[in-house]
PDB file of C-alpha atoms in Angstrom:
ATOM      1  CA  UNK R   1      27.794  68.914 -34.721  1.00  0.00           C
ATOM      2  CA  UNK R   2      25.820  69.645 -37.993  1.00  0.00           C
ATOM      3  CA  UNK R   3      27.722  69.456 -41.358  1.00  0.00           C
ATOM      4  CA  UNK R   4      25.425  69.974 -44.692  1.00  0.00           C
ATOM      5  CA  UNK R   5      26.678  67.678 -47.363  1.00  0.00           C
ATOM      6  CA  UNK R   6      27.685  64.094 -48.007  1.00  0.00           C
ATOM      7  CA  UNK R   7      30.017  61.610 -46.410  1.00  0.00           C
ATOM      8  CA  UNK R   8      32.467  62.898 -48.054  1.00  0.00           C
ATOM      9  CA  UNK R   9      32.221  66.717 -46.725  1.00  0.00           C
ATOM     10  CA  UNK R  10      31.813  65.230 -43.622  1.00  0.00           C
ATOM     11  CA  UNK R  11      35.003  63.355 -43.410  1.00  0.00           C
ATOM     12  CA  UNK R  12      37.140  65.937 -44.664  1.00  0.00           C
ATOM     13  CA  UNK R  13      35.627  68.517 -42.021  1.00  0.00           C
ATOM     14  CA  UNK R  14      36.626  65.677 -39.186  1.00  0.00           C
ATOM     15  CA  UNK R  15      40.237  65.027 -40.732  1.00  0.00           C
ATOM     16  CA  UNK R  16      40.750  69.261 -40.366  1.00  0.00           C
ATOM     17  CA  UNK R  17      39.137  69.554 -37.051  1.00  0.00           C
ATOM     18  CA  UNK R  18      40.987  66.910 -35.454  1.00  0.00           C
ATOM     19  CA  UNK R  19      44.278  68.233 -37.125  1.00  0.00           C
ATOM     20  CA  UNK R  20      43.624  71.925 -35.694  1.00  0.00           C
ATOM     21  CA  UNK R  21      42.738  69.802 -32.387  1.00  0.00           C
ATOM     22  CA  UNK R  22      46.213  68.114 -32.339  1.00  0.00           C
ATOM     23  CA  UNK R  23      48.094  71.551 -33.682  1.00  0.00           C
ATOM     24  CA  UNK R  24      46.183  73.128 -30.447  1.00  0.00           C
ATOM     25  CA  UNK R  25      47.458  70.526 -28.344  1.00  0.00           C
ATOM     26  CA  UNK R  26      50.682  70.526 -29.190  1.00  0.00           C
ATOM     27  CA  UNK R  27      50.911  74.326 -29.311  1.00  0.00           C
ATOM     28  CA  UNK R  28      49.356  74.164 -25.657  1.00  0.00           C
ATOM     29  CA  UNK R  29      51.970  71.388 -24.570  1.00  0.00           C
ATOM     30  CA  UNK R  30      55.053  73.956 -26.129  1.00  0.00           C
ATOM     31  CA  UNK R  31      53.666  76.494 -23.841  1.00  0.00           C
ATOM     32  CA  UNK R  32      53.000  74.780 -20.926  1.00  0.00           C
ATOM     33  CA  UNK R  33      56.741  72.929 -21.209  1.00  0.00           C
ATOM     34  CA  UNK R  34      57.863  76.293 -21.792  1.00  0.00           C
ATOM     35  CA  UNK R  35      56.320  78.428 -18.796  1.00  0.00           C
ATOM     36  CA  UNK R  36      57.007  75.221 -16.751  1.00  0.00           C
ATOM     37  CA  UNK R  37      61.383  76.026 -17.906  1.00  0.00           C
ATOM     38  CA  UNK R  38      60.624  78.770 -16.409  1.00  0.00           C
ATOM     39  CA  UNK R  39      59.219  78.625 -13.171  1.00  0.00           C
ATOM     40  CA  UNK R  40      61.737  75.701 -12.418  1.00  0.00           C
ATOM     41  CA  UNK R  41      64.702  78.195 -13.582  1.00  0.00           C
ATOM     42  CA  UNK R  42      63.621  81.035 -11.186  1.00  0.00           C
ATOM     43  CA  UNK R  43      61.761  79.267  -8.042  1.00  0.00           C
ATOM     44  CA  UNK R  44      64.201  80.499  -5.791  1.00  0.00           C
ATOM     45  CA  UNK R  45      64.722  83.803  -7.371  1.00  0.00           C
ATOM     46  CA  UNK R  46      63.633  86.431  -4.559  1.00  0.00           C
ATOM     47  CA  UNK R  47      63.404  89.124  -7.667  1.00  0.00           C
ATOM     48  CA  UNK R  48      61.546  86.605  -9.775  1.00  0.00           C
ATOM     49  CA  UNK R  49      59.221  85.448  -6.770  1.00  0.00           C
ATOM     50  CA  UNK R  50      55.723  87.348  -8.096  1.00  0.00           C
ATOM     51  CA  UNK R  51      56.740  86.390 -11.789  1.00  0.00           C
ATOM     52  CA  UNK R  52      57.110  82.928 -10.508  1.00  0.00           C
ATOM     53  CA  UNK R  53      53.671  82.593  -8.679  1.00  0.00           C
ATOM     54  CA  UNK R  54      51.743  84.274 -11.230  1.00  0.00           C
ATOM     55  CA  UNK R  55      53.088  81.864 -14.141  1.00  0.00           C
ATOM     56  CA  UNK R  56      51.882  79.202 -11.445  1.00  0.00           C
ATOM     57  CA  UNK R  57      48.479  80.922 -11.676  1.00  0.00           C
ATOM     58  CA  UNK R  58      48.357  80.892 -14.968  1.00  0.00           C
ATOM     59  CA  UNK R  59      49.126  77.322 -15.305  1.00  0.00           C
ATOM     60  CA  UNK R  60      46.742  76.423 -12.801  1.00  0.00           C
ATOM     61  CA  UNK R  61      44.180  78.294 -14.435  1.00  0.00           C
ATOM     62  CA  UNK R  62      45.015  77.319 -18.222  1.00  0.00           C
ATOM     63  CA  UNK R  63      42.316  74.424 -19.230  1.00  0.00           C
ATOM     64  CA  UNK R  64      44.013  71.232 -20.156  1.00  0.00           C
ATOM     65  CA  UNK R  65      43.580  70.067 -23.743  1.00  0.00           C
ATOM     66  CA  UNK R  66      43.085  66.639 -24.927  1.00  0.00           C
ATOM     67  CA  UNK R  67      44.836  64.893 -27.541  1.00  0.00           C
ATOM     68  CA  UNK R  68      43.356  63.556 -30.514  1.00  0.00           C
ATOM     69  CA  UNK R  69      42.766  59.809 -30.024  1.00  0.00           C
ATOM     70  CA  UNK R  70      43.551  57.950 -32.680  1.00  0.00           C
ATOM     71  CA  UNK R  71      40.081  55.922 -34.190  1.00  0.00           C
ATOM     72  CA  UNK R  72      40.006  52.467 -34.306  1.00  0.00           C
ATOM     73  CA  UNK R  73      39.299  50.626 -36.989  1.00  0.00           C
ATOM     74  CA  UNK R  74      36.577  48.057 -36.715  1.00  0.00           C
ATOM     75  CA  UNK R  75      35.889  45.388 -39.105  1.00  0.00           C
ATOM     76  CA  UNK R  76      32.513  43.576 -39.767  1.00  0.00           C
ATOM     77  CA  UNK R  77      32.057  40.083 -40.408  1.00  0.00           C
ATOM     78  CA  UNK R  78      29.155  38.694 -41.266  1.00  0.00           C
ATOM     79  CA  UNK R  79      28.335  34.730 -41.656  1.00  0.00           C
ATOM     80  CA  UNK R  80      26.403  33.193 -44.217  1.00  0.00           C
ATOM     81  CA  UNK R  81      22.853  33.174 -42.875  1.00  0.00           C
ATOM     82  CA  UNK R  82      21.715  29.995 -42.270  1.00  0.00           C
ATOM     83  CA  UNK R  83      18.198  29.240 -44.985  1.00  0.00           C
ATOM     84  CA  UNK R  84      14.791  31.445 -43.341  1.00  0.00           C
ATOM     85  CA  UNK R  85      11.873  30.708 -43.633  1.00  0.00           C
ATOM     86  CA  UNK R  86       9.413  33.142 -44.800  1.00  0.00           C
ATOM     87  CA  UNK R  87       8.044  35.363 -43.708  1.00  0.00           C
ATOM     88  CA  UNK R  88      11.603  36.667 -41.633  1.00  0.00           C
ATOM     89  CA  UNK R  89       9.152  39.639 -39.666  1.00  0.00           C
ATOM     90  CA  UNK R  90       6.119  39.841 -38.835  1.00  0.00           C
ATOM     91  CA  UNK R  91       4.366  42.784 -36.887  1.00  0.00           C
ATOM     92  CA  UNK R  92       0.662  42.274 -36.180  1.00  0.00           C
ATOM     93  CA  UNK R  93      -1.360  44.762 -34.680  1.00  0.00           C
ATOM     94  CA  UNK R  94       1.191  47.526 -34.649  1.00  0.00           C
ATOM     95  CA  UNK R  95       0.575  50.804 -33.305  1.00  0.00           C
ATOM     96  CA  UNK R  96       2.926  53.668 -33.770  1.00  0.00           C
ATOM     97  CA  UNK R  97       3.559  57.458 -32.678  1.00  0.00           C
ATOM     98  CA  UNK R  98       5.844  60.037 -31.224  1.00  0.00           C
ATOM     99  CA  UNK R  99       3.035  60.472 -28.146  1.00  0.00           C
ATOM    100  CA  UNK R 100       0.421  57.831 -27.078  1.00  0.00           C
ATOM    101  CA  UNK R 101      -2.567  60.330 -27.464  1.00  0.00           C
ATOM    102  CA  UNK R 102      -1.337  61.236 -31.594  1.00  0.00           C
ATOM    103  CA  UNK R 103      -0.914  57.795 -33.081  1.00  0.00           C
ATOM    104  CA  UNK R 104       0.728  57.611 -36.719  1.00  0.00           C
ATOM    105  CA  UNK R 105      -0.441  54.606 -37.715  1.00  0.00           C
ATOM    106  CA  UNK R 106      -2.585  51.882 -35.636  1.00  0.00           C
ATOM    107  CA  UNK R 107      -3.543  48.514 -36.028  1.00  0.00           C
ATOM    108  CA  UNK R 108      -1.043  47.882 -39.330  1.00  0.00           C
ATOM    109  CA  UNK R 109      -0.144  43.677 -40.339  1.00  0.00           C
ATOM    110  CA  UNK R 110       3.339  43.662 -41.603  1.00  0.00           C
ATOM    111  CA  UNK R 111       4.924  40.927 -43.084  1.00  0.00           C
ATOM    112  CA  UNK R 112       8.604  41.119 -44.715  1.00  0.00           C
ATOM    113  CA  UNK R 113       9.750  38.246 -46.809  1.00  0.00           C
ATOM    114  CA  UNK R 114      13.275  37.883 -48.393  1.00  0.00           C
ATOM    115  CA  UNK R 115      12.440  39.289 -51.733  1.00  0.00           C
ATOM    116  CA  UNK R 116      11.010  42.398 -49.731  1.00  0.00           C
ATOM    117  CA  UNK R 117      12.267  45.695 -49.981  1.00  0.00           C
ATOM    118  CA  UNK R 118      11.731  47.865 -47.199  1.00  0.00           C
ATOM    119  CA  UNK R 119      12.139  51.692 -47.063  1.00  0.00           C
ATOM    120  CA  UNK R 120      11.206  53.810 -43.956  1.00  0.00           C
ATOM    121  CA  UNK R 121      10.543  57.725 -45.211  1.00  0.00           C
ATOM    122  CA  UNK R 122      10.852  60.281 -42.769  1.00  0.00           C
ATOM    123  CA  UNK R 123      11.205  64.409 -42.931  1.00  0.00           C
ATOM    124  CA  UNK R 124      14.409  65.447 -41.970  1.00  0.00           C
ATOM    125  CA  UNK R 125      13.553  67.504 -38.509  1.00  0.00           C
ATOM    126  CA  UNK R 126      16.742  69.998 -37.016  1.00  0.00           C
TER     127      UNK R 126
END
């Protein structure tokens, strides 16, 4: 699922698709509680009998729908790290690339301290 926009967008797109999920649910539940009435009602029913066995069909047939699990919410601790010493990564000799025959970058020394700020740039690819 692709959503253009920021964290925000994105969570209130989730909040109304998992509401219209639960409304289908429920709505699907109603109708299946409500063709089940009446199968049970007229079972024995020799005029009902081909009414009967083609709302069992359609029951059969009807795909089941899930309901919306409710997220849980996780919480991160994190301990005070213990004193590093420098330098807290190190890459020697690093070769990198989607395929082995179109490197990116080969043969790069890297060396990350804690003072060092580190940001990775990429183009955003669909």
């Amino acid at each position: 699922m692709l959503i253009m926009g920021n964290y925000e967008n994105f969570e209130k797109i989730k909040t109304e698709k998992l509401k219209n999920q639960q409304r289908e649910y429920e709505a699907q539940q109603q109708h299946r509680a409500h063709v089940q009435e009446f199968i049970d009602r007229f079972r024995y029913n020799a005029n009902r009998a081909s009414s009967v066995q083609s709302k069992i069909k359609m029951l059969e047939k009807l795909p089941e729908l899930k309901s919306v699990e409710k997220e849980v919410e996780v919480v991160l601790k994190f301990p005070d790290a213990e004193n590093l010493s420098p330098p807290i990564m190190q890459l020697n000799e690093v070769t990198f690339g989607y395929s082995a025959d179109k490197p990116i970058f080969s043969s790069v020394n890297l060396g990350a301290t804690l003072d060092s700020r580190i940001c990775i740039v990429s183009t955003f690819q669909r």
